Amino acid sequence: MKILLPMSIELDAQTLPLEPGDVVADYDPTQPVREEDADAEVMVVWGNTDDQLADAAQRLTDLKLIQALLAGPDQIKKAGFGEDVVVCAGIGLHDRTVSEHALALSLSLVRFLPELARRQERREWASELGGAQPLHPEGAPITTLLDARVTIWGFGSIGQTLAPLFTALGAKVSGIARSTGERAGYPVVATEEKNELLARTDLLVMILPSGEATADSLDAAVLKTLPDTAYVVNVGRGSTVDEAALIEALEEGRIAGAAIDVAKTEPLPAEDPLWGAPHLIITPHAAGGRPGGAEELIGHNLKALRGDGEFRNRM
């Protein structure tokens, strides 16, 4: 079996469950696969361009398994691989890093860090943001996660990793998912029942995947449902936010602030109006980017390809 590993990440091939006769070859995920490696049966995907994947879909006719290290399979699905090729996503590999970034963005908003950084640049001591403060100022945005009402929209693997971090800091966490119930010990409401929960949310964290069902989920109606003191953080996909509606809500003060790690167009063009929106933190799709435990997942699905167990994260 020939296994292609991308040069875009350092993977320890020696930890993989290889068998006699297996061949491991590296490849550049931004360039067509070398002709001598076009007989590969397994390709690990990370940092691949759309053109590279489309070329691989046409030329790698012996391919049996694609192991993506990214959480969502959208890019691979549109490349045109045959239905006989098993595609497995990297769900779980980014749970901790994305959760870490989501928490960092949330604390940046709650603790006024962008404004404090601006004051520091001007060498101003922002007395009104320090010293004695009310724990929960009435009619104002939260200034602490203690007793904050946090809603995580998209309560999957990452959401269930993030929720306990908020809980540890004293927040009251609820989720929004496809069905009502309990997940990982947290109350979750179905998407169509979300408005009552959103109306009493202090901090909304979005971790939705892209797709027709989630396109522009954060639209003008949702933004109007949120309290005008609420914060919004998006570490899911840019397609899930109506960016024009978000800008308008920020400009009109209908929410207190927002932080986004993703955008509909990436890299975000310099002329994009998002850059000028007030009370908005923008980070360059930096939440993930560091798959943790990739070798274990690749190894598990190599075994499954050989008939030993079930595929994990099969899409």
C-alpha positions as a printed NumPy array, in Angstrom:
array([[  0.   ,   0.   ,   0.   ],
       [  1.346,   3.44 ,  -0.914],
       [  0.526,   6.231,   1.524],
       [  1.011,   9.899,   0.647],
       [  1.795,  12.302,   3.489],
       [  1.684,  16.098,   2.931],
       [  4.796,  18.212,   3.433],
       [  2.614,  20.865,   5.066],
       [  2.799,  19.112,   8.438],
       [  5.409,  17.074,  10.235],
       [  4.041,  13.561,  10.737],
       [  5.911,  10.657,  12.322],
       [  5.435,   7.851,   9.796],
       [  7.202,   5.418,  12.137],
       [  4.211,   5.533,  14.503],
       [  1.8  ,   4.379,  11.781],
       [  0.721,   0.702,  11.675],
       [  2.644,  -0.103,   8.501],
       [  2.902,  -3.593,   7.055],
       [  5.642,  -5.182,   4.93 ],
       [  5.423,  -3.756,   1.43 ],
       [  3.873,  -0.479,   2.498],
       [  5.474,   2.619,   1.009],
       [  5.258,   6.088,   2.52 ],
       [  5.924,   9.036,   0.201],
       [  5.66 ,  12.75 ,   0.831],
       [  4.023,  15.215,  -1.538],
       [  3.603,  18.943,  -1.923],
       [ -0.082,  19.756,  -1.273],
       [  0.16 ,  22.821,  -3.519],
       [  1.446,  20.891,  -6.557],
       [  0.195,  17.91 ,  -8.599],
       [  1.217,  14.55 ,  -7.165],
       [  4.361,  13.198,  -8.829],
       [  3.668,  10.725, -11.621],
       [  5.557,   7.953,  -9.811],
       [  3.203,   8.368,  -6.843],
       [ -0.041,   8.43 ,  -8.814],
       [ -0.64 ,   4.801,  -7.8  ],
       [ -1.176,   5.783,  -4.152],
       [ -4.051,   4.148,  -2.29 ],
       [ -4.08 ,   6.535,   0.676],
       [ -3.653,  10.314,   0.726],
       [ -3.492,  12.401,   3.882],
       [ -4.795,  15.92 ,   3.224],
       [ -3.668,  19.094,   5.004],
       [ -3.103,  22.52 ,   3.445],
       [ -4.03 ,  21.304,  -0.045],
       [ -5.147,  23.749,  -2.708],
       [ -8.393,  23.247,  -4.598],
       [ -6.469,  22.733,  -7.843],
       [ -4.211,  20.1  ,  -6.288],
       [ -7.18 ,  18.114,  -4.992],
       [ -9.04 ,  18.361,  -8.295],
       [ -5.951,  17.051, -10.094],
       [ -5.6  ,  14.204,  -7.597],
       [ -9.255,  13.278,  -8.083],
       [ -8.614,  12.828, -11.795],
       [ -5.208,  11.127, -11.714],
       [ -5.092,   9.009,  -8.541],
       [ -7.341,   6.241,  -9.816],
       [ -6.14 ,   3.665,  -7.247],
       [ -7.061,   5.865,  -4.303],
       [ -9.093,   4.087,  -1.608],
       [ -8.841,   6.424,   1.391],
       [ -8.501,  10.162,   1.91 ],
       [ -7.684,  11.086,   5.474],
       [ -8.255,  14.78 ,   5.946],
       [ -6.749,  16.506,   8.947],
       [ -9.221,  19.369,   8.656],
       [-12.475,  19.065,  10.575],
       [-14.805,  19.701,   7.62 ],
       [-14.851,  17.748,   4.338],
       [-16.219,  20.573,   2.164],
       [-13.044,  21.158,   0.163],
       [-12.578,  17.45 ,  -0.541],
       [-16.187,  16.867,  -1.513],
       [-16.094,  19.5  ,  -4.232],
       [-12.821,  18.139,  -5.7  ],
       [-14.63 ,  15.342,  -7.534],
       [-13.313,  12.123,  -5.984],
       [-15.273,   8.979,  -6.829],
       [-17.901,   7.561,  -4.505],
       [-15.741,   4.477,  -3.96 ],
       [-13.089,   6.587,  -2.197],
       [-13.56 ,   6.645,   1.57 ],
       [-13.225,  10.176,   2.98 ],
       [-12.512,  10.618,   6.685],
       [-12.401,  14.021,   8.359],
       [-10.125,  15.277,  11.117],
       [-12.913,  15.735,  13.645],
       [-11.405,  15.882,  17.118],
       [ -7.936,  16.974,  16.034],
       [ -8.681,  20.66 ,  16.562],
       [-10.971,  20.551,  19.592],
       [ -8.514,  21.934,  22.115],
       [ -6.838,  24.57 ,  19.952],
       [-10.11 ,  25.983,  18.594],
       [-11.568,  25.966,  22.112],
       [ -8.506,  27.811,  23.359],
       [ -8.877,  30.496,  20.687],
       [-12.618,  30.836,  21.257],
       [-11.977,  31.382,  24.956],
       [ -9.228,  33.909,  24.19 ],
       [-11.518,  35.918,  21.895],
       [-14.328,  35.775,  24.443],
       [-12.103,  37.046,  27.246],
       [-10.728,  39.764,  24.967],
       [-14.247,  41.111,  24.505],
       [-15.397,  40.675,  28.09 ],
       [-12.221,  42.208,  29.519],
       [-12.06 ,  45.119,  27.013],
       [ -8.578,  44.1  ,  25.858],
       [ -8.721,  45.846,  22.432],
       [ -9.688,  49.141,  24.077],
       [ -7.041,  48.704,  26.756],
       [ -4.425,  48.055,  24.059],
       [ -5.438,  51.292,  22.319],
       [ -5.16 ,  53.182,  25.604],
       [ -1.726,  51.684,  26.207],
       [ -0.547,  52.873,  22.799],
       [ -1.663,  56.38 ,  23.795],
       [ -0.044,  55.963,  27.242],
       [ -3.394,  56.487,  28.947],
       [ -4.363,  54.862,  32.229],
       [ -8.007,  53.814,  31.629],
       [ -9.251,  54.383,  35.168],
       [-12.898,  53.777,  34.243],
       [-12.035,  50.229,  33.154],
       [-10.023,  49.369,  36.261],
       [-10.286,  49.73 ,  40.005],
       [-13.565,  49.126,  41.838],
       [-16.219,  47.79 ,  39.459],
       [-19.719,  46.332,  39.886],
       [-19.684,  42.57 ,  39.382],
       [-22.693,  42.651,  37.074],
       [-23.453,  46.202,  35.902],
       [-27.16 ,  46.505,  35.129],
       [-28.035,  47.123,  31.474],
       [-24.397,  46.807,  30.375],
       [-22.309,  44.087,  28.725],
       [-20.791,  41.467,  31.007],
       [-17.374,  42.269,  32.436],
       [-16.667,  38.771,  33.762],
       [-17.541,  35.202,  32.805],
       [-18.71 ,  34.577,  36.379],
       [-22.466,  33.826,  36.091],
       [-22.382,  34.869,  32.415],
       [-24.978,  33.197,  30.206],
       [-22.947,  31.615,  27.419],
       [-24.588,  29.936,  24.426],
       [-22.57 ,  27.692,  22.105],
       [-24.235,  27.333,  18.699],
       [-22.922,  24.127,  17.166],
       [-22.515,  21.769,  20.092],
       [-20.362,  19.107,  18.496],
       [-16.9  ,  17.869,  19.376],
       [-15.365,  21.345,  19.718],
       [-18.374,  22.774,  21.55 ],
       [-18.279,  19.956,  24.086],
       [-14.564,  20.623,  24.664],
       [-15.112,  24.366,  25.038],
       [-18.121,  24.261,  27.353],
       [-16.234,  23.001,  30.46 ],
       [-13.675,  25.797,  30.049],
       [-16.446,  28.367,  30.396],
       [-17.959,  26.378,  33.262],
       [-14.63 ,  26.402,  35.093],
       [-14.699,  30.212,  34.963],
       [-18.207,  30.341,  36.418],
       [-20.328,  30.711,  33.282],
       [-23.728,  29.102,  32.77 ],
       [-23.446,  27.259,  29.453],
       [-26.192,  26.122,  27.093],
       [-26.034,  24.875,  23.528],
       [-27.878,  24.995,  20.225],
       [-27.814,  21.917,  18.002],
       [-30.03 ,  20.023,  15.588],
       [-32.149,  18.473,  18.354],
       [-33.181,  19.316,  21.907],
       [-31.745,  17.324,  24.781],
       [-28.568,  17.023,  26.788],
       [-25.034,  16.707,  25.427],
       [-21.988,  16.099,  27.618],
       [-24.052,  17.181,  30.619],
       [-25.182,  20.512,  29.112],
       [-28.733,  21.557,  28.119],
       [-29.134,  21.936,  24.358],
       [-32.064,  23.301,  22.353],
       [-32.909,  22.603,  18.736],
       [-32.09 ,  25.269,  16.148],
       [-35.757,  26.063,  15.522],
       [-36.26 ,  26.636,  19.272],
       [-33.247,  28.904,  19.768],
       [-34.859,  32.346,  20.045],
       [-35.83 ,  32.149,  23.711],
       [-32.293,  31.113,  24.62 ],
       [-30.692,  33.768,  22.415],
       [-32.834,  36.495,  23.97 ],
       [-31.148,  35.903,  27.356],
       [-27.617,  35.25 ,  26.074],
       [-24.657,  37.35 ,  27.206],
       [-22.112,  35.659,  24.933],
       [-22.878,  33.682,  21.782],
       [-20.085,  31.445,  20.471],
       [-20.637,  30.033,  16.993],
       [-18.939,  26.806,  15.886],
       [-21.174,  25.877,  12.965],
       [-19.946,  23.987,   9.883],
       [-20.551,  25.352,   6.401],
       [-23.438,  24.115,   4.283],
       [-26.802,  25.094,   2.893],
       [-28.503,  24.582,   6.256],
       [-26.094,  26.891,   8.092],
       [-25.547,  29.633,   5.492],
       [-26.016,  33.092,   7.06 ],
       [-27.29 ,  31.541,  10.299],
       [-26.25 ,  34.689,  12.129],
       [-28.534,  37.024,  10.194],
       [-30.36 ,  40.259,  10.973],
       [-33.192,  38.405,  12.73 ],
       [-30.824,  36.577,  15.094],
       [-28.88 ,  39.75 ,  15.797],
       [-32.128,  41.51 ,  16.72 ],
       [-33.074,  38.625,  19.011],
       [-29.842,  38.913,  20.99 ],
       [-29.738,  41.536,  23.766],
       [-27.984,  44.754,  22.745],
       [-25.446,  43.98 ,  25.499],
       [-24.474,  40.596,  23.971],
       [-21.157,  39.614,  22.455],
       [-20.73 ,  37.285,  19.459],
       [-17.704,  35.084,  18.685],
       [-17.395,  33.003,  15.508],
       [-14.748,  30.277,  15.244],
       [-16.795,  28.082,  12.903],
       [-17.089,  29.018,   9.242],
       [-17.387,  32.443,   7.602],
       [-20.334,  31.322,   5.494],
       [-22.485,  31.062,   8.634],
       [-22.516,  34.827,   9.191],
       [-24.385,  37.489,   7.241],
       [-21.489,  39.916,   7.326],
       [-23.484,  42.939,   6.175],
       [-26.013,  42.333,   8.957],
       [-23.201,  41.965,  11.511],
       [-21.598,  45.243,  10.45 ],
       [-24.945,  47.023,  10.649],
       [-25.646,  45.605,  14.116],
       [-22.239,  46.755,  15.369],
       [-22.603,  50.216,  13.836],
       [-26.079,  50.676,  15.337],
       [-25.065,  49.299,  18.747],
       [-27.524,  46.405,  18.574],
       [-24.842,  44.127,  20.013],
       [-21.942,  45.123,  22.264],
       [-19.163,  43.641,  20.15 ],
       [-17.976,  40.655,  18.152],
       [-14.898,  38.618,  17.321],
       [-14.463,  36.553,  14.167],
       [-11.709,  34.134,  13.232],
       [-13.241,  33.357,   9.835],
       [-14.758,  35.302,   6.946],
       [-16.62 ,  34.527,   3.751],
       [-13.603,  35.677,   1.738],
       [-10.192,  34.61 ,   3.014],
       [ -7.754,  36.266,   3.122],
       [-10.034,  39.178,   3.942],
       [ -9.393,  41.938,   1.356],
       [ -8.028,  45.219,   2.682],
       [-11.046,  47.066,   1.287],
       [-13.598,  44.808,   3.009],
       [-15.949,  46.823,   5.26 ],
       [-15.464,  44.344,   8.103],
       [-12.107,  45.981,   8.828],
       [-13.844,  49.242,   9.681],
       [-16.665,  47.823,  11.782],
       [-16.669,  49.146,  15.363],
       [-16.05 ,  46.837,  18.33 ],
       [-14.971,  43.955,  16.089],
       [-11.923,  41.744,  16.63 ],
       [-10.637,  39.935,  13.523],
       [ -8.113,  37.091,  13.601],
       [ -6.831,  35.35 ,  10.432],
       [ -8.374,  31.861,  10.716],
       [ -5.924,  31.161,  13.509],
       [ -8.017,  29.023,  15.873],
       [ -7.007,  25.62 ,  14.559],
       [ -4.109,  24.961,  12.233],
       [ -2.373,  22.525,  14.615],
       [ -3.873,  19.029,  14.383],
       [ -3.316,  17.164,  17.634],
       [ -3.207,  13.362,  17.504],
       [ -3.084,  13.126,  13.697],
       [ -0.937,   9.975,  13.604],
       [ -3.34 ,   8.066,  15.85 ],
       [ -6.313,   8.941,  13.639],
       [ -4.438,   8.092,  10.427],
       [ -3.326,   4.788,  11.933],
       [ -6.844,   3.892,  13.074],
       [ -8.269,   4.42 ,   9.594],
       [ -5.388,   2.585,   7.898],
       [ -6.348,  -0.428,   9.988],
       [-10.004,   0.047,   9.064],
       [ -9.05 ,   0.125,   5.382],
       [ -7.489,  -3.292,   5.889],
       [-10.682,  -4.573,   7.502],
       [ -9.661,  -4.121,  11.133],
       [-12.472,  -2.144,  12.745],
       [-14.664,   0.702,  11.6  ],
       [-13.591,   3.968,   9.971],
       [-13.538,   6.948,  12.302],
       [-14.993,  10.255,  11.115],
       [-16.145,   8.759,   7.809],
       [-18.019,  11.388,   5.82 ]])
